[in-house]
Structure formats: structure tokens, C-alpha cells
Coordinates of C-alpha atoms and ligand atoms in Angstrom, one line a residue:
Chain G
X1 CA -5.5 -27.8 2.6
X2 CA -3.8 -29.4 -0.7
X3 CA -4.6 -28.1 -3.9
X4 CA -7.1 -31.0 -4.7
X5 CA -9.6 -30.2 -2.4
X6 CA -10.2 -26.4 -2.5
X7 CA -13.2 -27.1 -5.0
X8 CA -15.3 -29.2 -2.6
X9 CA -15.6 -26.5 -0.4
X10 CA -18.8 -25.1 0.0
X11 CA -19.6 -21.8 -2.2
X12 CA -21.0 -18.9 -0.1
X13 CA -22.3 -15.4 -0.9
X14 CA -20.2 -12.0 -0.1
X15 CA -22.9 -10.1 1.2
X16 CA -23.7 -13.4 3.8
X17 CA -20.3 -14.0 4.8
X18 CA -19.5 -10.0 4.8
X19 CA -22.5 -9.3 7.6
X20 CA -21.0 -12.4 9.8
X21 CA -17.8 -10.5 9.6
X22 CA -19.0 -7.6 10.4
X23 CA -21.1 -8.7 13.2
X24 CA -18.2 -9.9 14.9
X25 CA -16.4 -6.7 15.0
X26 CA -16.4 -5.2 18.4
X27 CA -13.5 -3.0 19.2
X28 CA -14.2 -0.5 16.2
X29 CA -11.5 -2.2 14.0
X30 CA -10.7 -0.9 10.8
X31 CA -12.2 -3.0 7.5
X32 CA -10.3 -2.1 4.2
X33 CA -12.7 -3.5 1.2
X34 CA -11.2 -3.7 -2.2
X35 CA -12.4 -2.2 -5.3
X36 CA -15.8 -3.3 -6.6
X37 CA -18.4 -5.4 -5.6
X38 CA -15.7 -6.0 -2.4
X39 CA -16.7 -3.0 -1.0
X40 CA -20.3 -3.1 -2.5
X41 CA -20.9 -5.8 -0.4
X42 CA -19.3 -4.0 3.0
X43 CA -21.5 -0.7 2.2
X44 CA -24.6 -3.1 1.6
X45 CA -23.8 -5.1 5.2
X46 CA -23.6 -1.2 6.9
X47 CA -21.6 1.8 6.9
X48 CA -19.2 2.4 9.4
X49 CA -16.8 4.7 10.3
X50 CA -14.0 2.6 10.3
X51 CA -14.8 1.6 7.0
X52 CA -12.6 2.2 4.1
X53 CA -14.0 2.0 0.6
X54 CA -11.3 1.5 -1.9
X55 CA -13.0 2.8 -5.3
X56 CA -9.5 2.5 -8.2
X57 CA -5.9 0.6 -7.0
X58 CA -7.0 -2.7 -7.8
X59 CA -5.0 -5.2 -5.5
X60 CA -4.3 -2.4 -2.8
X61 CA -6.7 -3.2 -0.2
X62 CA -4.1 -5.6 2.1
X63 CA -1.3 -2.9 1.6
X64 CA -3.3 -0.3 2.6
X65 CA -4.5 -2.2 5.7
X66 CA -0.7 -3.4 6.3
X67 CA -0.1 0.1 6.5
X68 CA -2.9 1.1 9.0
X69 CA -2.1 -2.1 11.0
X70 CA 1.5 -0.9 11.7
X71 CA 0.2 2.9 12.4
X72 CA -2.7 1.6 14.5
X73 CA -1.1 -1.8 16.5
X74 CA -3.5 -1.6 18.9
X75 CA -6.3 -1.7 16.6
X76 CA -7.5 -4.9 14.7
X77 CA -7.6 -4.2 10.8
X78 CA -9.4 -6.4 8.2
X79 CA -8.8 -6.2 4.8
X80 CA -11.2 -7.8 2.5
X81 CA -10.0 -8.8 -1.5
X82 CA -11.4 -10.4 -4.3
X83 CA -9.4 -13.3 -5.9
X84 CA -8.6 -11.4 -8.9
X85 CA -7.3 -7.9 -7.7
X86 CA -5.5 -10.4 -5.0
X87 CA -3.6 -12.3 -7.7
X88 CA -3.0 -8.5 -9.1
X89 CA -0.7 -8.0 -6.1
X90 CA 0.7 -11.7 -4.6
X91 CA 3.8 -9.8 -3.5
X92 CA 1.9 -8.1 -0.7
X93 CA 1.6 -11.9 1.0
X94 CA 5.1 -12.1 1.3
X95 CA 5.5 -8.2 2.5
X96 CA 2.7 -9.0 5.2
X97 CA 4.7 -12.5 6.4
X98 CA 7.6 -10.3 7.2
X99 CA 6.0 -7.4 9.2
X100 CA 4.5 -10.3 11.0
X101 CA 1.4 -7.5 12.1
X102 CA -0.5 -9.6 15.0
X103 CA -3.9 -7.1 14.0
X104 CA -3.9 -8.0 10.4
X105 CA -6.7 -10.3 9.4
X106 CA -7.1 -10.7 5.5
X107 CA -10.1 -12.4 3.7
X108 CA -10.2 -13.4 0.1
X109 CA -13.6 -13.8 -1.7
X110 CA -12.5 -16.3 -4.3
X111 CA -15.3 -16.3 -7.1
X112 CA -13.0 -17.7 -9.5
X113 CA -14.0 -14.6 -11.3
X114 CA -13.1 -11.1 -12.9
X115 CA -16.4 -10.6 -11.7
X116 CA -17.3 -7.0 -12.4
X117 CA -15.2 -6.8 -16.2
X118 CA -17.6 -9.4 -17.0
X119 CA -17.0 -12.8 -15.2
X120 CA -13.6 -13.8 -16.9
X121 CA -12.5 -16.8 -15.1
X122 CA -9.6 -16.2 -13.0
X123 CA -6.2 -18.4 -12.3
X124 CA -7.9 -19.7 -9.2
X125 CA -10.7 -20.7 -10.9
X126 CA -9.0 -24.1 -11.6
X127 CA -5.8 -24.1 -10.9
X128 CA -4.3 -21.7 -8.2
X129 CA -4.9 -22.4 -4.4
X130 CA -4.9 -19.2 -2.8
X131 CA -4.6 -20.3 0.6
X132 CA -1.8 -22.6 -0.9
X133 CA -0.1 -19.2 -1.7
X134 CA -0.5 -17.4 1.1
X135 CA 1.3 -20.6 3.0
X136 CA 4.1 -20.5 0.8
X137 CA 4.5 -16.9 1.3
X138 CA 5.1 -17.4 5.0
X139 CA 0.9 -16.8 6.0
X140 CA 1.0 -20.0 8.7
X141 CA -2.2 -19.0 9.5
X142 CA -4.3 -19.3 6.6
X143 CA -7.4 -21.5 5.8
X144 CA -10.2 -22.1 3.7
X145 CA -13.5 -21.4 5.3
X146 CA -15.3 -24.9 4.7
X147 CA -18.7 -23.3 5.4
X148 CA -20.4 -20.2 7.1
X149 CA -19.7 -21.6 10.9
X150 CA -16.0 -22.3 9.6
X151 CA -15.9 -18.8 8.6
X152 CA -17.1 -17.5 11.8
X153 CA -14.9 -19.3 13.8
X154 CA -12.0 -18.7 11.6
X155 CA -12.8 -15.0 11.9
X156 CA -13.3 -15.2 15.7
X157 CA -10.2 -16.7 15.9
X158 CA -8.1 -14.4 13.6
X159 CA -10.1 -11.3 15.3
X160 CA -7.7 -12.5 18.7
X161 CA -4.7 -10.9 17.1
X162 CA -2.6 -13.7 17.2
X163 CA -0.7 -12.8 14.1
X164 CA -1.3 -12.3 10.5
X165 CA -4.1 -14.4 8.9
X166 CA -5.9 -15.1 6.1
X167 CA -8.7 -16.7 5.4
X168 CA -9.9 -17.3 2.2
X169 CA -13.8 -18.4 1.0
X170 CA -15.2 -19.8 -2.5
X171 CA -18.1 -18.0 -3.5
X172 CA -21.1 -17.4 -5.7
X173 CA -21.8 -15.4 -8.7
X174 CA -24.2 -12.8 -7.0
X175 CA -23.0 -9.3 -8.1
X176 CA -22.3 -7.1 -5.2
X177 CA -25.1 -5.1 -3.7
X178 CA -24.5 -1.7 -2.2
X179 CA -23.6 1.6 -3.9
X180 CA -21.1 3.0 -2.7
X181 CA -20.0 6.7 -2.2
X182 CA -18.4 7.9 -4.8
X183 CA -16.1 10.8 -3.4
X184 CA -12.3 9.7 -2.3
X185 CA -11.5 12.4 -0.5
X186 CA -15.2 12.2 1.7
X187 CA -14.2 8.4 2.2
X188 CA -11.0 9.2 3.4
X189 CA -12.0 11.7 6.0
X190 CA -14.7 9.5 7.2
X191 CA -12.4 6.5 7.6
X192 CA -9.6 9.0 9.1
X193 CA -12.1 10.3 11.9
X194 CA -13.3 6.7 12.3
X195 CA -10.2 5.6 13.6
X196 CA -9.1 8.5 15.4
X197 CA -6.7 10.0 13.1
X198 CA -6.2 13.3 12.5
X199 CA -5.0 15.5 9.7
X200 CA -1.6 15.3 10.5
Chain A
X1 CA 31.1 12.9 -7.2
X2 CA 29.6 15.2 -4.8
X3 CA 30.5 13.1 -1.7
X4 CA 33.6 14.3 -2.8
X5 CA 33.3 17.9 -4.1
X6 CA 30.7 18.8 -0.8
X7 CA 33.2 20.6 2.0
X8 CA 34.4 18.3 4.8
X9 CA 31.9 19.4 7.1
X10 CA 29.4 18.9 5.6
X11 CA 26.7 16.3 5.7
X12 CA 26.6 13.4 3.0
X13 CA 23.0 14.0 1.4
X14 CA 21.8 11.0 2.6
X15 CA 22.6 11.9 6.1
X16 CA 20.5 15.2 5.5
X17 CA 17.5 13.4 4.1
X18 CA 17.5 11.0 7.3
X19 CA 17.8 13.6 9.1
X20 CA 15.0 16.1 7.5
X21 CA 12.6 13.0 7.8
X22 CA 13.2 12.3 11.3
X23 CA 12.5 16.4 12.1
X24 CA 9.1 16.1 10.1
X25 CA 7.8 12.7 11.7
X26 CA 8.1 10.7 8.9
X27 CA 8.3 7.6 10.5
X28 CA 7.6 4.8 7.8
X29 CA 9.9 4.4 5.2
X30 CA 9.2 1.6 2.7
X31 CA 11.6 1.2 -0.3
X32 CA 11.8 -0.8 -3.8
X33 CA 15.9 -1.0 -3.3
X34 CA 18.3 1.1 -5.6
X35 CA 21.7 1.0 -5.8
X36 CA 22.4 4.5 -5.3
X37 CA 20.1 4.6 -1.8
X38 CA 22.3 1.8 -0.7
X39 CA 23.7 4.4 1.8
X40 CA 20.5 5.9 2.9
X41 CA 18.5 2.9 3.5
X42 CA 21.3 1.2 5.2
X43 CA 21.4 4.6 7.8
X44 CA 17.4 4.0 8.0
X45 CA 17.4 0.4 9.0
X46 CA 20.1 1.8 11.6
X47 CA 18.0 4.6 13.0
X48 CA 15.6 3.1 15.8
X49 CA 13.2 5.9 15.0
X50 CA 12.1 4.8 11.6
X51 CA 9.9 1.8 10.5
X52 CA 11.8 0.6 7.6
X53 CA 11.0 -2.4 5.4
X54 CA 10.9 -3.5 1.4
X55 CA 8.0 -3.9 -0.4
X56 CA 8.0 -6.6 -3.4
X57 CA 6.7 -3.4 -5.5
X58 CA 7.0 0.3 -5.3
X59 CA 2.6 0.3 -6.0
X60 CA 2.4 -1.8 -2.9
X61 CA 4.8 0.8 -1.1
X62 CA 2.6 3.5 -1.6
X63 CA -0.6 1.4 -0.7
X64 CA 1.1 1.3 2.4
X65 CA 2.0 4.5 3.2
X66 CA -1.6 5.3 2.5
X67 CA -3.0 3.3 5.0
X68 CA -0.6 4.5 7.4
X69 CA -1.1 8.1 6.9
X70 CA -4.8 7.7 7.0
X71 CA -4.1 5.8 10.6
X72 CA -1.8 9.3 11.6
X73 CA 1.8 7.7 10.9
X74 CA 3.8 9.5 8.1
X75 CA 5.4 7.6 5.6
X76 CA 7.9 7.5 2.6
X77 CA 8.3 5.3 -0.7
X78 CA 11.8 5.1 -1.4
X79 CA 12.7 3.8 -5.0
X80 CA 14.7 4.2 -8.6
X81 CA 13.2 5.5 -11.8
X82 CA 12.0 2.5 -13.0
X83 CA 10.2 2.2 -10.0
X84 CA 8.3 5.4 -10.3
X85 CA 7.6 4.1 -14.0
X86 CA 5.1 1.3 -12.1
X87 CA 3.0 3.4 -10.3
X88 CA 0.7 5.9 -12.2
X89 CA -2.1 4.1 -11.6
X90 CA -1.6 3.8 -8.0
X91 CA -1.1 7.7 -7.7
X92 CA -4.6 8.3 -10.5
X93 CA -6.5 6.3 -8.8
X94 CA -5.8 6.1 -5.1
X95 CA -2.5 8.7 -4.2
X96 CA -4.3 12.1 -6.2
X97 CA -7.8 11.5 -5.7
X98 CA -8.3 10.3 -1.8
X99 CA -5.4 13.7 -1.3
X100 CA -2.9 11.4 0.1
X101 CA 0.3 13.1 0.6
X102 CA 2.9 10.2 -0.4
X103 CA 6.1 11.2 -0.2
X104 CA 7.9 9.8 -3.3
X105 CA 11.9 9.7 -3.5
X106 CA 13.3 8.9 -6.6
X107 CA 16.7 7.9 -7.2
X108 CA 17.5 9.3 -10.9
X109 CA 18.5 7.0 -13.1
X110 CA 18.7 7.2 -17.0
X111 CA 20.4 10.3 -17.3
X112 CA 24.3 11.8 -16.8
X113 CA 26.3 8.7 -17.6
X114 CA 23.8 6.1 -17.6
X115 CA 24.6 2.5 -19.0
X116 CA 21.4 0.9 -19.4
X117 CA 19.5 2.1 -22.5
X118 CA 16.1 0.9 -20.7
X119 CA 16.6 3.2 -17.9
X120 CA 17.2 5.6 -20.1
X121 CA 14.0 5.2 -21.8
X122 CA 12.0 4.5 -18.7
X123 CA 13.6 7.9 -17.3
X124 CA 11.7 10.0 -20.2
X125 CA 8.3 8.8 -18.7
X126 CA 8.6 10.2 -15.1
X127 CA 8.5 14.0 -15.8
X128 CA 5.4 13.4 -18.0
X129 CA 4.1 11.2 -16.0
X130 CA 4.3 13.6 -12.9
X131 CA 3.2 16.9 -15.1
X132 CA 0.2 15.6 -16.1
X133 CA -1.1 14.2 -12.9
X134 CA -0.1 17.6 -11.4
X135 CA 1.9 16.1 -9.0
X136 CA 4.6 19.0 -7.1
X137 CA 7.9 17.6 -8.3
X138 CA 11.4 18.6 -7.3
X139 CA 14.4 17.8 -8.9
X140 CA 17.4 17.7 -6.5
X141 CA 20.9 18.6 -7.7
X142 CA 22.8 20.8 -5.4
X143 CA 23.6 20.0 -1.8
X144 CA 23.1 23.5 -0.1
X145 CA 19.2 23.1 -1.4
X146 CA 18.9 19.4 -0.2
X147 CA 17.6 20.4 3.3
X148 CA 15.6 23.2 2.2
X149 CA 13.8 21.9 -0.5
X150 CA 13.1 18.6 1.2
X151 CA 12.3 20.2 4.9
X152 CA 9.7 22.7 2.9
X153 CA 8.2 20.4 0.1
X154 CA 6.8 17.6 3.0
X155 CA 5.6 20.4 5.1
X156 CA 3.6 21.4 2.3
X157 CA 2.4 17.9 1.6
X158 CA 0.7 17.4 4.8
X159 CA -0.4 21.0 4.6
X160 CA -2.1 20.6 1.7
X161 CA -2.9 16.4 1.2
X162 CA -1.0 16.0 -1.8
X163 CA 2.0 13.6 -2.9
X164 CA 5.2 15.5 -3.4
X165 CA 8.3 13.4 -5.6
X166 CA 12.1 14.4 -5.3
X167 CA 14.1 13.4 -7.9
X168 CA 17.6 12.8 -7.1
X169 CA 19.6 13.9 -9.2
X170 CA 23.0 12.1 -10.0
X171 CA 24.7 15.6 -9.4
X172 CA 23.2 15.4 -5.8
X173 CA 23.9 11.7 -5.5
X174 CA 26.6 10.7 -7.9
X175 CA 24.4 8.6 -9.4
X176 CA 25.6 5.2 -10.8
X177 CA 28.5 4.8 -13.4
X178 CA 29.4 1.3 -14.9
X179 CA 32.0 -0.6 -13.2
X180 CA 35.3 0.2 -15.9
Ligands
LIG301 C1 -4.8 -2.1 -12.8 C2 -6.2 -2.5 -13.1 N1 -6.4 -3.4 -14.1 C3 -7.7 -3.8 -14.4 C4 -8.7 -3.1 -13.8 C5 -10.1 -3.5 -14.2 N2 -10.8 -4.2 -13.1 C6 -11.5 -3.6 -12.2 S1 -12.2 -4.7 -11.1 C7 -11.5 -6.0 -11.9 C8 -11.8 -7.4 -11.4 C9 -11.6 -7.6 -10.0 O1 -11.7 -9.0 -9.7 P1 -11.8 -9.5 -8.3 O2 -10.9 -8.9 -7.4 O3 -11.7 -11.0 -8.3 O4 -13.3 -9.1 -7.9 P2 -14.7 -9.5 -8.5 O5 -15.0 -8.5 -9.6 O6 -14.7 -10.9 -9.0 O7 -15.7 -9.3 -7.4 C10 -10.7 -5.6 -13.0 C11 -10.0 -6.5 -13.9 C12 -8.5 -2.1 -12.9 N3 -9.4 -1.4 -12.3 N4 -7.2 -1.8 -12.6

């Protein structure tokens, strides 16, 4: 999708498009949310132990999921990012493009916002295209999610594993929803027995 | 200098690094490139055993080892001083607090003949740095310890979840010297 249109798109809500995601998941595959209202949203739509809640590292969420997609090949892994912490961190695009995972799914929530500092507008507020980006980093596979149903369908098919995608979705203002647990190390453990992996 | 000094039978040090990773299962080994790991990375790439790739940033690196390890693969950032320099909030807020135990190589740089007055600079960060996070920190300067120290210090990272960081030291490495 060109530049241009990436502001007709329908705006969606987080919590609505993170339960469609999540309802989708059937092979226990592993969901990496980024910091704030990211992972709010994921503890709101229901805990899981394949879960990861990523609480500081702003822009970390698709490296860390890079990393549990090479560990894990036979396990799907989703990472989920805000706009901001993504732009934080473009690099990881290119990184992903060359590893090539086929279980790597990435999802962008673009608000056009610093949401949680306070709603300061963000480059792809106006001007940057992050699914633009993630093409010119060598992501073939990424889209804009028109509307809900795009979404799910995008997600269905990225869910098949055909190789790294992203898909990226404009949404509303509505603060995230959950509280999430506050302790790294119990989130950790949780996630680590989750996805069968143990204290090496 | 040591590639020279080290007796002929004995291993270069990057040779012993490869080697003590491979013994320990570290099996991912991502790297922001440095001119003195030239040698090691190139043996890495070589070596079917590893995973071996660059990152665009040494932060990203370490996001990825974490993931990995919390999936049960152990993995290795591989960078220069500078490198370390970007990454104290990745190892405050993610590395120390989730007990991650990131294995952190650093190529010394800054120090014993450096050239660059910003390495130099950047170098007086990383021992702070490390020291106040409480991060277990080794710096590496004589061959006959290489093996030892390395072989014991990522045993007791997985032991105990926490990052470890091995500074190589130009006396280990010979370090970089400006072209005359
Ligand atoms: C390195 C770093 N810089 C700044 C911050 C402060 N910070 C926390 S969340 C955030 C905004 C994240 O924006 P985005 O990913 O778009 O999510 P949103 O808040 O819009 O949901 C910022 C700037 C931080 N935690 N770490």
C-alpha cells in the first residue's frame, strides 16, 4: 500500500483486534507484547502461558520473539509492538528479513502516538508508512489490516508459517486495559514453562 | 602481540572461545562486528554448530538472546566497547531484572594504544556501567586463564540467571593499533 493511503484505513481498538488474535491461536504459540498498554491489552484479552509480558526494553518485543522463533522453529511466535517503541528499534526489520524465520508473525498497533508518555504524536502519525518500511527492509509479507475481517485473515494467513510477516493496524486512542504483573523474573518463568523450556 | 608471544601449540584465543562455547551449548551467537573479532566471528560463521548472525544493534542482540534462552537455546552478544556503551538500558530493564544470563563479549577498545579519542572516552563508561548494575565482569588478559575463566564464568551464568561480560583485553587479543 503507497504511502498516500495508509490514513483511510479504518481505526480499530487494541483490546478488539488483540482478542481476534488471540482467538486464533491454536498450537500454544508464543505472544511477545511490548511494553505498555501493548501488553495491557494482551493481559486484558487473557493470560496465557505462552505469554510474555515485556514491562522496560522499549522496542524489544520483535527481537526477543526473533530469538524464541529461532530456539522454538516449530512453534509459531507473535510479537506484538506499538508504533513508537517500533520506530525505537527499525533495525530489527532488517535483522528479521535475513533470518527469514517462517514462525514469526509481527503486528504493529499504530496509534500515531507516544501513547502512554502522554499521546505525543509519533513519525507515523503523518508521515511514516510502517508497512512501507517493513517492505523496504525486505518484510514481502507485510500489509495493512483494512478492517477487523482484514485483520483476521491477515492473521490466519501469517499464523500458516509461510515466512516472516507483518502486519500492521491504525488504531484508536483507548488507553490499554489490563494490569499486568509486575514481577520480571515471575513473568519469565511463567512464559519459560509455557513453552516448554527449561532452566537450562 | 600475543598470537605471537603464546607457544606454538597453543591455541589462538579465539579458537579457545569457539571452542569453550561449543562445550557449554551456547549455540546462538549474534554480534555488532569489531575489528578485532574479525578472526572469531569468521571461525563462528564456519562452525555448522553455531547460529551466527549480525544484528543492526548490540540492544537488539541481547533482545535476542533473551528470547532464545527463555525458548532453551543459549546464546552470546558478541561486540566492541562502544557497543557495550548502547546497552544499559537493555541490561536495567530487561537483562538484570527477568535474570537473564546474557553472555556479553566485549572486544576492549580505548585503552593500550588506542587511536580514537572517542573510544577512549566511551571505554571509561563500561566498568561503571557494569559495577553499578552488579553485573559479574571479567577482564581477560592472559592466555593460560582464557579457557578457565570463560569455561567457569557461563557455567555460573546459567547456574545462577545472571549476565556475565568478558572484556578482552588487548593483551589477550592484540587489540587494534593504527595502520603506520
Ligand atoms: C528507551 C526508552 N525511552 C523512552 C521510554 C519512555 N516510554 C515508555 S513507553 C513509551 C511510548 C511507547 O509508544 P508506543 O510503542 O507507540 O506505544 P503506545 O504508548 O502508543 O501504546 C515511551 C516513550 C522508555 N521506556 N524507554
Amino acid at each position: 500500500m503507497s504511502n498516500a493511503g495508509f490514513h483511510n484505513l479504518k481505526v480499530m481498538n487494541r483490546l478488539d483486534l488483540t482478542r481476534r488474535m488471540m482467538a486464533q491461536l491454536k498450537h500454544d504459540e508464543a505472544v511477545i507484547a511490548g511494553i505498555g498498554n501493548t501488553n495491557f491489552d494482551l493481559w486484558e484479552a487473557g493470560q496465557r502461558p505462552q505469554n510474555f509480558y515485556m514491562l522496560g526494553s522499549m522496542g524489544l518485543a520483535i527481537p526477543i520473539a526473533l530469538g524464541v522463533a529461532i530456539a522454538q522453529p516449530q512453534r509459531h511466535v507473535v510479537a506484538l509492538e506499538g508504533d513508537g517503541s517500533l520506530l525505537m528499534q527499525l533495525g530489527c526489520l532488517a535483522t528479521v528479513a535475513v533470518q527469514a524465520s517462517k514462525n514469526l508473525t509481527m503486528v504493529v498497533w499504530d496509534n500515531g502516538l507516544y501513547q502512554i508518555t502522554g499521546s505525543q504524536p509519533t513519525a507515523s502519525k503523518a508521515t511514516a508508512d510502517i508497512v512501507a518500511i517493513a517492505r523496504g527492509a525486505g518484510l514481502a509479507n507485510s500489509a495493512w489490516a483494512a478492517d477487523e475481517d482484514e485483520f483476521e485473515r491477515l492473521m490466519a494467513r501469517a499464523l500458516e508459517g509461510g515466512g516472516p510477516s507483518l502486519i500492521a493496524a491504525r488504531i484508536d486512542n483507548h488507553p490499554g486495559v489490563g494490569k499486568t504483573e509486575r514481577d520480571p523474573v515471575q513473568i519469565r518463568v511463567n512464559f519459560m514453562r509455557g513453552i516448554g523450556a527449561s532452566k537450562s | 602481540m600475543n598470537d605471537a608471544t603464546t607457544a606454538a601449540n597453543a591455541k589462538p584465543w579465539h579458537e579457545i572461545v569457539l571452542a569453550t562455547l561449543k562445550a557449554n551449548d551456547v549455540k546462538l551467537i549474534v554480534y555488532v562486528p569489531d575489528r578485532v573479532l574479525t578472526k572469531l566471528i569468521a571461525a563462528l560463521h564456519a562452525d555448522d554448530f553455531f547460529i551466527v548472525f549480525a544484528a543492526t544493534r548490540e540492544e537488539e542482540a541481547v533482545g535476542i538472546i533473551s528470547g532464545a534462552y527463555m525458548a532453551g537455546m543459549r546464546g552470546a552478544v558478541l561486540m566492541q566497547t562502544s557497543g557495550f556503551a548502547t546497552l544499559p538500558n537493555a541490561i536495567a530493564s530487561l537483562v538484570a531484572p527477568s535474570q537473564i544470563p546474557a553472555l556479553l563479549f566485549v572486544s576492549e577498545r580505548g585503552t593500550l594504544g588506542e587511536f580514537n579519542l572517542g573510544q577512549a572516552l566511551v571505554a571509561k563508561t563500561m566498568r561503571p556501567v557494569l559495577d553499578a548494575l552488579a553485573i559479574e565482569n571479567h577482564t581477560i588478559t592472559r592466555h593460560d586463564e582464557l579457557e578457565f575463566i570463560v569455561d567457569r564464568s557461563i557455567k555460573q551464568a546459567y547456574a545462577t540467571q545472571a549476565p556475565v561480560a568478558f572484556i578482552l583485553s588487548p593483551l589477550l587479543t592484540g587489540g587494534k593499533v593504527l595502520a603506520s
